[in-house]
Amino acid sequence: MSEIIISTQKLCKTFSRGGHQQHVLKNLDLQIIEGDFTVIMGSSGSGKSTLLYALSGMDKPTLGEIHFEKRNISKLSNDQLAVFRRDHCGFVFQHIYLLDNMSVLDNVLASGMLLNRNKKSVIEKAQQLLNRVGLDEGAWGKFPSQLSGGEAQRAGIVRALINDPRIVFADEPTGALNSASSSSVLDILTEVNSSGQSIVMVTHDIKTAMRGSRVLYLRDGVVCGELRLAAYGTDDETERQVQLNAFLSGMGW
């Protein structure tokens, strides 16, 4: 039986802007299953990124609860949330946020050393992961400004994986990449998921969403539809796209 890794109960998020209350998430009940590649879609302003930040402990809900396994993370302090994210979560963003004054390898090591003080083992693991994502040794000593967008995002994925997170959160990870780099990055995320890694990804792109095994459609802060797909690569891609297009059309995409 699949294990629930994250669950929410009556999750609400409200922002105050210009004296007005904007209700972005509305009494949202949701379960994230371990090992799934969960994709969150919806129109602009539907609450996709807000939900991602809440689930990952990057932002606190206004009301409701978020449970990571049996732990209520919505009750944690900011310092406790920082430790929670370090210990359990990996992050891949559209804007990669590598430190400009550090090499690729040092960017990865800086994250790895937060959890593991054995520098030798962290270096070995970083090198294994860099090779795994197709960044050869010649790129390890480069600074972020010397990398292509695809190379930088692959380095970002390694940084997200270095501490063996229980779950990886990705916010439009291919949004700033060309089609070739996007495919390369998605191939890595797909391969990582096939090895058992849980992923929650926000995207507005259909080709990116096709990599998911579960697609959630968010409208006005509420999940209004869900599509289950086979693991990517195990079914016919054309039929997979037909299923996804039909689902999104039914959602008013």
PDB file of C-alpha atoms in Angstrom:
ATOM      1  CA  MET A   1       0.000   0.000   0.000  1.00  0.00           C
ATOM      2  CA  SER A   2       1.345   3.426  -0.979  1.00  0.00           C
ATOM      3  CA  GLU A   3       2.440   5.658   1.871  1.00  0.00           C
ATOM      4  CA  ILE A   4       1.118   9.195   2.279  1.00  0.00           C
ATOM      5  CA  ILE A   5       4.112  11.468   2.690  1.00  0.00           C
ATOM      6  CA  ILE A   6       2.275  14.832   2.888  1.00  0.00           C
ATOM      7  CA  SER A   7      -1.344  15.584   3.717  1.00  0.00           C
ATOM      8  CA  THR A   8      -3.251  18.826   4.227  1.00  0.00           C
ATOM      9  CA  GLN A   9      -6.462  19.526   6.091  1.00  0.00           C
ATOM     10  CA  LYS A  10      -8.527  22.636   5.343  1.00  0.00           C
ATOM     11  CA  LEU A  11      -5.433  24.438   4.069  1.00  0.00           C
ATOM     12  CA  CYS A  12      -5.954  28.163   3.555  1.00  0.00           C
ATOM     13  CA  LYS A  13      -3.601  30.928   2.504  1.00  0.00           C
ATOM     14  CA  THR A  14      -4.668  34.565   2.486  1.00  0.00           C
ATOM     15  CA  PHE A  15      -2.652  37.626   1.479  1.00  0.00           C
ATOM     16  CA  SER A  16      -3.472  41.225   2.388  1.00  0.00           C
ATOM     17  CA  ARG A  17      -2.865  43.580  -0.512  1.00  0.00           C
ATOM     18  CA  GLY A  18      -3.926  47.193  -0.645  1.00  0.00           C
ATOM     19  CA  GLY A  19      -6.320  46.693   2.225  1.00  0.00           C
ATOM     20  CA  HIS A  20      -8.011  43.758   0.515  1.00  0.00           C
ATOM     21  CA  GLN A  21      -7.905  40.079   1.449  1.00  0.00           C
ATOM     22  CA  GLN A  22      -6.878  37.740  -1.350  1.00  0.00           C
ATOM     23  CA  HIS A  23      -7.785  34.135  -0.598  1.00  0.00           C
ATOM     24  CA  VAL A  24      -5.308  32.091  -2.640  1.00  0.00           C
ATOM     25  CA  LEU A  25      -5.810  28.613  -1.112  1.00  0.00           C
ATOM     26  CA  LYS A  26      -9.266  27.684   0.142  1.00  0.00           C
ATOM     27  CA  ASN A  27      -9.916  24.808   2.561  1.00  0.00           C
ATOM     28  CA  LEU A  28      -7.714  22.507   0.518  1.00  0.00           C
ATOM     29  CA  ASP A  29      -7.505  18.820   1.441  1.00  0.00           C
ATOM     30  CA  LEU A  30      -4.737  16.983  -0.370  1.00  0.00           C
ATOM     31  CA  GLN A  31      -2.548  13.910  -0.101  1.00  0.00           C
ATOM     32  CA  ILE A  32       0.864  13.448  -1.701  1.00  0.00           C
ATOM     33  CA  ILE A  33       1.842   9.800  -2.141  1.00  0.00           C
ATOM     34  CA  GLU A  34       5.447   8.704  -1.709  1.00  0.00           C
ATOM     35  CA  GLY A  35       7.092   7.781  -4.999  1.00  0.00           C
ATOM     36  CA  ASP A  36       4.614   9.719  -7.142  1.00  0.00           C
ATOM     37  CA  PHE A  37       5.625  12.329  -9.692  1.00  0.00           C
ATOM     38  CA  THR A  38       2.889  14.832  -8.841  1.00  0.00           C
ATOM     39  CA  VAL A  39       2.327  17.721 -11.237  1.00  0.00           C
ATOM     40  CA  ILE A  40       0.335  20.804 -10.231  1.00  0.00           C
ATOM     41  CA  MET A  41      -1.245  22.766 -13.085  1.00  0.00           C
ATOM     42  CA  GLY A  42      -3.683  25.634 -13.351  1.00  0.00           C
ATOM     43  CA  SER A  43      -4.050  29.075 -14.854  1.00  0.00           C
ATOM     44  CA  SER A  44      -1.971  32.025 -13.695  1.00  0.00           C
ATOM     45  CA  GLY A  45      -3.041  33.084 -10.209  1.00  0.00           C
ATOM     46  CA  SER A  46      -4.672  29.754  -9.371  1.00  0.00           C
ATOM     47  CA  GLY A  47      -2.358  29.220  -6.371  1.00  0.00           C
ATOM     48  CA  LYS A  48       0.095  26.666  -7.807  1.00  0.00           C
ATOM     49  CA  SER A  49       3.306  28.135  -6.434  1.00  0.00           C
ATOM     50  CA  THR A  50       1.612  29.166  -3.196  1.00  0.00           C
ATOM     51  CA  LEU A  51       0.596  25.546  -2.664  1.00  0.00           C
ATOM     52  CA  LEU A  52       4.108  24.312  -3.464  1.00  0.00           C
ATOM     53  CA  TYR A  53       5.655  26.715  -0.958  1.00  0.00           C
ATOM     54  CA  ALA A  54       3.180  25.697   1.724  1.00  0.00           C
ATOM     55  CA  LEU A  55       3.696  21.956   1.193  1.00  0.00           C
ATOM     56  CA  SER A  56       7.467  22.372   1.363  1.00  0.00           C
ATOM     57  CA  GLY A  57       7.530  24.491   4.509  1.00  0.00           C
ATOM     58  CA  MET A  58       8.807  27.554   2.636  1.00  0.00           C
ATOM     59  CA  ASP A  59       5.692  29.460   3.661  1.00  0.00           C
ATOM     60  CA  LYS A  60       3.178  29.046   6.464  1.00  0.00           C
ATOM     61  CA  PRO A  61      -0.550  28.603   5.850  1.00  0.00           C
ATOM     62  CA  THR A  62      -3.033  31.121   7.211  1.00  0.00           C
ATOM     63  CA  LEU A  63      -5.299  28.331   8.460  1.00  0.00           C
ATOM     64  CA  GLY A  64      -5.353  24.559   8.339  1.00  0.00           C
ATOM     65  CA  GLU A  65      -2.694  21.922   8.800  1.00  0.00           C
ATOM     66  CA  ILE A  66       0.102  20.325   6.793  1.00  0.00           C
ATOM     67  CA  HIS A  67       1.401  16.958   7.945  1.00  0.00           C
ATOM     68  CA  PHE A  68       4.689  15.532   6.740  1.00  0.00           C
ATOM     69  CA  GLU A  69       4.119  11.890   7.550  1.00  0.00           C
ATOM     70  CA  LYS A  70       2.784  12.286  11.134  1.00  0.00           C
ATOM     71  CA  ARG A  71       4.449  15.605  11.933  1.00  0.00           C
ATOM     72  CA  ASN A  72       2.388  18.800  11.798  1.00  0.00           C
ATOM     73  CA  ILE A  73       4.828  21.167  10.118  1.00  0.00           C
ATOM     74  CA  SER A  74       2.328  24.029  10.034  1.00  0.00           C
ATOM     75  CA  LYS A  75       2.979  24.470  13.766  1.00  0.00           C
ATOM     76  CA  LEU A  76       6.767  24.738  13.441  1.00  0.00           C
ATOM     77  CA  SER A  77       8.708  27.946  14.008  1.00  0.00           C
ATOM     78  CA  ASN A  78      10.698  29.493  11.160  1.00  0.00           C
ATOM     79  CA  ASP A  79      13.916  28.028  12.568  1.00  0.00           C
ATOM     80  CA  GLN A  80      12.333  24.586  12.882  1.00  0.00           C
ATOM     81  CA  LEU A  81      11.043  24.833   9.307  1.00  0.00           C
ATOM     82  CA  ALA A  82      14.546  25.643   8.076  1.00  0.00           C
ATOM     83  CA  VAL A  83      15.826  22.447   9.716  1.00  0.00           C
ATOM     84  CA  PHE A  84      12.883  20.483   8.312  1.00  0.00           C
ATOM     85  CA  ARG A  85      13.612  21.689   4.758  1.00  0.00           C
ATOM     86  CA  ARG A  86      17.307  20.912   5.139  1.00  0.00           C
ATOM     87  CA  ASP A  87      16.637  17.382   6.373  1.00  0.00           C
ATOM     88  CA  HIS A  88      13.757  16.311   4.141  1.00  0.00           C
ATOM     89  CA  CYS A  89      13.335  18.519   1.065  1.00  0.00           C
ATOM     90  CA  GLY A  90      15.152  19.321  -2.155  1.00  0.00           C
ATOM     91  CA  PHE A  91      14.286  22.311  -4.327  1.00  0.00           C
ATOM     92  CA  VAL A  92      14.605  22.988  -8.051  1.00  0.00           C
ATOM     93  CA  PHE A  93      13.523  26.446  -9.209  1.00  0.00           C
ATOM     94  CA  GLN A  94      13.057  28.181 -12.548  1.00  0.00           C
ATOM     95  CA  HIS A  95      15.685  30.696 -11.392  1.00  0.00           C
ATOM     96  CA  ILE A  96      18.415  28.410 -10.206  1.00  0.00           C
ATOM     97  CA  TYR A  97      19.996  30.567  -7.474  1.00  0.00           C
ATOM     98  CA  LEU A  98      23.475  29.066  -7.667  1.00  0.00           C
ATOM     99  CA  LEU A  99      25.972  31.232  -5.780  1.00  0.00           C
ATOM    100  CA  ASP A 100      27.835  33.270  -8.399  1.00  0.00           C
ATOM    101  CA  ASN A 101      31.158  33.361  -6.556  1.00  0.00           C
ATOM    102  CA  MET A 102      31.360  29.584  -6.093  1.00  0.00           C
ATOM    103  CA  SER A 103      32.098  26.797  -8.552  1.00  0.00           C
ATOM    104  CA  VAL A 104      29.509  24.169  -9.480  1.00  0.00           C
ATOM    105  CA  LEU A 105      31.116  21.641  -7.160  1.00  0.00           C
ATOM    106  CA  ASP A 106      31.376  24.112  -4.280  1.00  0.00           C
ATOM    107  CA  ASN A 107      27.711  25.084  -4.702  1.00  0.00           C
ATOM    108  CA  VAL A 108      26.764  21.435  -4.281  1.00  0.00           C
ATOM    109  CA  LEU A 109      29.175  20.899  -1.376  1.00  0.00           C
ATOM    110  CA  ALA A 110      27.813  23.948   0.446  1.00  0.00           C
ATOM    111  CA  SER A 111      24.403  22.270   0.562  1.00  0.00           C
ATOM    112  CA  GLY A 112      25.761  18.822   1.349  1.00  0.00           C
ATOM    113  CA  MET A 113      27.893  20.021   4.240  1.00  0.00           C
ATOM    114  CA  LEU A 114      24.805  21.447   5.966  1.00  0.00           C
ATOM    115  CA  LEU A 115      23.753  17.905   6.824  1.00  0.00           C
ATOM    116  CA  ASN A 116      26.887  15.785   6.570  1.00  0.00           C
ATOM    117  CA  ARG A 117      30.135  17.032   8.108  1.00  0.00           C
ATOM    118  CA  ASN A 118      32.195  14.275   6.482  1.00  0.00           C
ATOM    119  CA  LYS A 119      33.596  16.313   3.605  1.00  0.00           C
ATOM    120  CA  LYS A 120      35.147  13.338   1.847  1.00  0.00           C
ATOM    121  CA  SER A 121      31.860  11.449   1.642  1.00  0.00           C
ATOM    122  CA  VAL A 122      30.026  14.591   0.511  1.00  0.00           C
ATOM    123  CA  ILE A 123      32.581  15.169  -2.259  1.00  0.00           C
ATOM    124  CA  GLU A 124      32.283  11.562  -3.410  1.00  0.00           C
ATOM    125  CA  LYS A 125      28.511  11.756  -3.498  1.00  0.00           C
ATOM    126  CA  ALA A 126      28.543  15.128  -5.289  1.00  0.00           C
ATOM    127  CA  GLN A 127      30.852  13.743  -7.958  1.00  0.00           C
ATOM    128  CA  GLN A 128      28.622  10.699  -8.442  1.00  0.00           C
ATOM    129  CA  LEU A 129      25.534  12.885  -8.830  1.00  0.00           C
ATOM    130  CA  LEU A 130      27.248  15.330 -11.197  1.00  0.00           C
ATOM    131  CA  ASN A 131      28.241  12.421 -13.387  1.00  0.00           C
ATOM    132  CA  ARG A 132      24.726  11.003 -13.127  1.00  0.00           C
ATOM    133  CA  VAL A 133      23.162  14.167 -14.555  1.00  0.00           C
ATOM    134  CA  GLY A 134      25.725  14.393 -17.347  1.00  0.00           C
ATOM    135  CA  LEU A 135      27.976  17.171 -16.043  1.00  0.00           C
ATOM    136  CA  ASP A 136      31.505  16.004 -16.727  1.00  0.00           C
ATOM    137  CA  GLU A 137      34.486  16.955 -14.626  1.00  0.00           C
ATOM    138  CA  GLY A 138      35.343  19.899 -16.860  1.00  0.00           C
ATOM    139  CA  ALA A 139      32.206  21.701 -15.666  1.00  0.00           C
ATOM    140  CA  TRP A 140      32.698  21.138 -11.953  1.00  0.00           C
ATOM    141  CA  GLY A 141      35.146  23.995 -11.497  1.00  0.00           C
ATOM    142  CA  LYS A 142      33.170  26.490 -13.570  1.00  0.00           C
ATOM    143  CA  PHE A 143      31.225  29.378 -12.109  1.00  0.00           C
ATOM    144  CA  PRO A 144      27.473  29.619 -12.802  1.00  0.00           C
ATOM    145  CA  SER A 145      27.990  32.464 -15.292  1.00  0.00           C
ATOM    146  CA  GLN A 146      30.100  30.087 -17.412  1.00  0.00           C
ATOM    147  CA  LEU A 147      27.342  27.480 -17.707  1.00  0.00           C
ATOM    148  CA  SER A 148      24.505  27.157 -20.172  1.00  0.00           C
ATOM    149  CA  GLY A 149      20.987  27.269 -18.759  1.00  0.00           C
ATOM    150  CA  GLY A 150      20.651  23.509 -19.050  1.00  0.00           C
ATOM    151  CA  GLU A 151      23.986  22.892 -17.343  1.00  0.00           C
ATOM    152  CA  ALA A 152      23.087  25.244 -14.511  1.00  0.00           C
ATOM    153  CA  GLN A 153      19.742  23.534 -13.978  1.00  0.00           C
ATOM    154  CA  ARG A 154      21.411  20.122 -13.902  1.00  0.00           C
ATOM    155  CA  ALA A 155      23.741  21.481 -11.229  1.00  0.00           C
ATOM    156  CA  GLY A 156      20.654  22.729  -9.415  1.00  0.00           C
ATOM    157  CA  ILE A 157      19.164  19.244  -9.485  1.00  0.00           C
ATOM    158  CA  VAL A 158      22.359  17.808  -7.985  1.00  0.00           C
ATOM    159  CA  ARG A 159      22.185  20.414  -5.236  1.00  0.00           C
ATOM    160  CA  ALA A 160      18.572  19.360  -4.587  1.00  0.00           C
ATOM    161  CA  LEU A 161      19.532  15.675  -4.351  1.00  0.00           C
ATOM    162  CA  ILE A 162      22.771  15.882  -2.368  1.00  0.00           C
ATOM    163  CA  ASN A 163      21.114  15.344   1.029  1.00  0.00           C
ATOM    164  CA  ASP A 164      18.886  12.428  -0.056  1.00  0.00           C
ATOM    165  CA  PRO A 165      15.621  14.335   0.383  1.00  0.00           C
ATOM    166  CA  ARG A 166      12.403  12.436   0.946  1.00  0.00           C
ATOM    167  CA  ILE A 167      10.744  14.735  -1.582  1.00  0.00           C
ATOM    168  CA  VAL A 168      11.877  17.139  -4.312  1.00  0.00           C
ATOM    169  CA  PHE A 169       9.842  20.268  -5.042  1.00  0.00           C
ATOM    170  CA  ALA A 170      10.239  21.801  -8.500  1.00  0.00           C
ATOM    171  CA  ASP A 171       8.754  25.169  -9.459  1.00  0.00           C
ATOM    172  CA  GLU A 172       8.689  25.617 -13.264  1.00  0.00           C
ATOM    173  CA  PRO A 173      12.107  23.916 -13.556  1.00  0.00           C
ATOM    174  CA  THR A 174      12.190  24.214 -17.352  1.00  0.00           C
ATOM    175  CA  GLY A 175      10.538  27.623 -17.622  1.00  0.00           C
ATOM    176  CA  ALA A 176      13.744  29.461 -18.606  1.00  0.00           C
ATOM    177  CA  LEU A 177      15.261  26.706 -20.791  1.00  0.00           C
ATOM    178  CA  ASN A 178      15.191  25.968 -24.495  1.00  0.00           C
ATOM    179  CA  SER A 179      13.514  22.786 -25.724  1.00  0.00           C
ATOM    180  CA  ALA A 180      16.692  20.675 -25.826  1.00  0.00           C
ATOM    181  CA  SER A 181      17.768  21.685 -22.318  1.00  0.00           C
ATOM    182  CA  SER A 182      14.215  21.215 -21.058  1.00  0.00           C
ATOM    183  CA  SER A 183      14.115  17.649 -22.349  1.00  0.00           C
ATOM    184  CA  SER A 184      17.468  16.897 -20.740  1.00  0.00           C
ATOM    185  CA  VAL A 185      16.362  18.237 -17.364  1.00  0.00           C
ATOM    186  CA  LEU A 186      13.036  16.388 -17.558  1.00  0.00           C
ATOM    187  CA  ASP A 187      14.838  13.172 -18.439  1.00  0.00           C
ATOM    188  CA  ILE A 188      16.885  13.536 -15.245  1.00  0.00           C
ATOM    189  CA  LEU A 189      13.820  14.209 -13.086  1.00  0.00           C
ATOM    190  CA  THR A 190      12.029  11.260 -14.687  1.00  0.00           C
ATOM    191  CA  GLU A 191      14.974   8.956 -14.061  1.00  0.00           C
ATOM    192  CA  VAL A 192      15.252  10.161 -10.460  1.00  0.00           C
ATOM    193  CA  ASN A 193      11.548   9.484  -9.938  1.00  0.00           C
ATOM    194  CA  SER A 194      11.814   6.013 -11.490  1.00  0.00           C
ATOM    195  CA  SER A 195      14.342   5.167  -8.769  1.00  0.00           C
ATOM    196  CA  GLY A 196      11.707   5.969  -6.125  1.00  0.00           C
ATOM    197  CA  GLN A 197      12.202   9.698  -5.506  1.00  0.00           C
ATOM    198  CA  SER A 198       9.000  11.614  -4.725  1.00  0.00           C
ATOM    199  CA  ILE A 199       8.564  14.772  -6.813  1.00  0.00           C
ATOM    200  CA  VAL A 200       6.036  17.595  -6.683  1.00  0.00           C
ATOM    201  CA  MET A 201       6.320  19.943  -9.659  1.00  0.00           C
ATOM    202  CA  VAL A 202       4.477  23.081 -10.705  1.00  0.00           C
ATOM    203  CA  THR A 203       4.298  23.751 -14.438  1.00  0.00           C
ATOM    204  CA  HIS A 204       2.173  25.473 -17.049  1.00  0.00           C
ATOM    205  CA  ASP A 205       3.707  23.462 -19.893  1.00  0.00           C
ATOM    206  CA  ILE A 206       1.906  20.390 -21.257  1.00  0.00           C
ATOM    207  CA  LYS A 207       5.065  18.614 -22.437  1.00  0.00           C
ATOM    208  CA  THR A 208       6.559  19.045 -18.974  1.00  0.00           C
ATOM    209  CA  ALA A 209       3.361  17.856 -17.299  1.00  0.00           C
ATOM    210  CA  MET A 210       3.430  14.666 -19.376  1.00  0.00           C
ATOM    211  CA  ARG A 211       6.291  13.427 -17.202  1.00  0.00           C
ATOM    212  CA  GLY A 212       4.001  13.177 -14.181  1.00  0.00           C
ATOM    213  CA  SER A 213       2.220  10.103 -12.896  1.00  0.00           C
ATOM    214  CA  ARG A 214      -0.419  12.266 -11.242  1.00  0.00           C
ATOM    215  CA  VAL A 215      -1.688  15.630 -12.487  1.00  0.00           C
ATOM    216  CA  LEU A 216      -3.668  17.949 -10.209  1.00  0.00           C
ATOM    217  CA  TYR A 217      -5.566  20.917 -11.630  1.00  0.00           C
ATOM    218  CA  LEU A 218      -5.894  23.925  -9.372  1.00  0.00           C
ATOM    219  CA  ARG A 219      -8.566  26.562  -9.906  1.00  0.00           C
ATOM    220  CA  ASP A 220      -9.104  29.497  -7.552  1.00  0.00           C
ATOM    221  CA  GLY A 221      -7.199  27.804  -4.747  1.00  0.00           C
ATOM    222  CA  VAL A 222      -9.041  24.475  -4.934  1.00  0.00           C
ATOM    223  CA  VAL A 223      -8.037  21.177  -6.563  1.00  0.00           C
ATOM    224  CA  CYS A 224     -10.885  20.642  -9.017  1.00  0.00           C
ATOM    225  CA  GLY A 225      -9.535  17.685 -10.970  1.00  0.00           C
ATOM    226  CA  GLU A 226      -7.005  14.853 -10.934  1.00  0.00           C
ATOM    227  CA  LEU A 227      -5.579  12.637 -13.653  1.00  0.00           C
ATOM    228  CA  ARG A 228      -3.650   9.423 -13.010  1.00  0.00           C
ATOM    229  CA  LEU A 229      -1.118   8.349 -15.632  1.00  0.00           C
ATOM    230  CA  ALA A 230       1.237   5.404 -15.950  1.00  0.00           C
ATOM    231  CA  ALA A 231       4.882   5.997 -15.165  1.00  0.00           C
ATOM    232  CA  TYR A 232       6.442   7.958 -18.013  1.00  0.00           C
ATOM    233  CA  GLY A 233       8.024   5.715 -20.625  1.00  0.00           C
ATOM    234  CA  THR A 234       5.810   2.727 -19.845  1.00  0.00           C
ATOM    235  CA  ASP A 235       2.943   3.710 -22.169  1.00  0.00           C
ATOM    236  CA  ASP A 236       2.398   5.199 -25.616  1.00  0.00           C
ATOM    237  CA  GLU A 237       3.432   8.868 -25.592  1.00  0.00           C
ATOM    238  CA  THR A 238       0.820   9.924 -28.142  1.00  0.00           C
ATOM    239  CA  GLU A 239      -1.974   8.345 -26.114  1.00  0.00           C
ATOM    240  CA  ARG A 240      -0.538   9.903 -22.986  1.00  0.00           C
ATOM    241  CA  GLN A 241      -0.728  13.353 -24.558  1.00  0.00           C
ATOM    242  CA  VAL A 242      -4.291  12.678 -25.720  1.00  0.00           C
ATOM    243  CA  GLN A 243      -5.287  11.788 -22.148  1.00  0.00           C
ATOM    244  CA  LEU A 244      -3.638  14.873 -20.726  1.00  0.00           C
ATOM    245  CA  ASN A 245      -5.102  17.202 -23.368  1.00  0.00           C
ATOM    246  CA  ALA A 246      -8.587  15.792 -22.777  1.00  0.00           C
ATOM    247  CA  PHE A 247      -8.205  16.226 -19.030  1.00  0.00           C
ATOM    248  CA  LEU A 248      -6.990  19.820 -19.325  1.00  0.00           C
ATOM    249  CA  SER A 249      -9.722  20.647 -21.817  1.00  0.00           C
ATOM    250  CA  GLY A 250     -12.297  19.339 -19.363  1.00  0.00           C
ATOM    251  CA  MET A 251     -10.768  21.576 -16.709  1.00  0.00           C
ATOM    252  CA  GLY A 252     -11.167  24.620 -18.957  1.00  0.00           C
ATOM    253  CA  TRP A 253      -7.449  24.968 -19.725  1.00  0.00           C
TER     254      TRP A 253
END
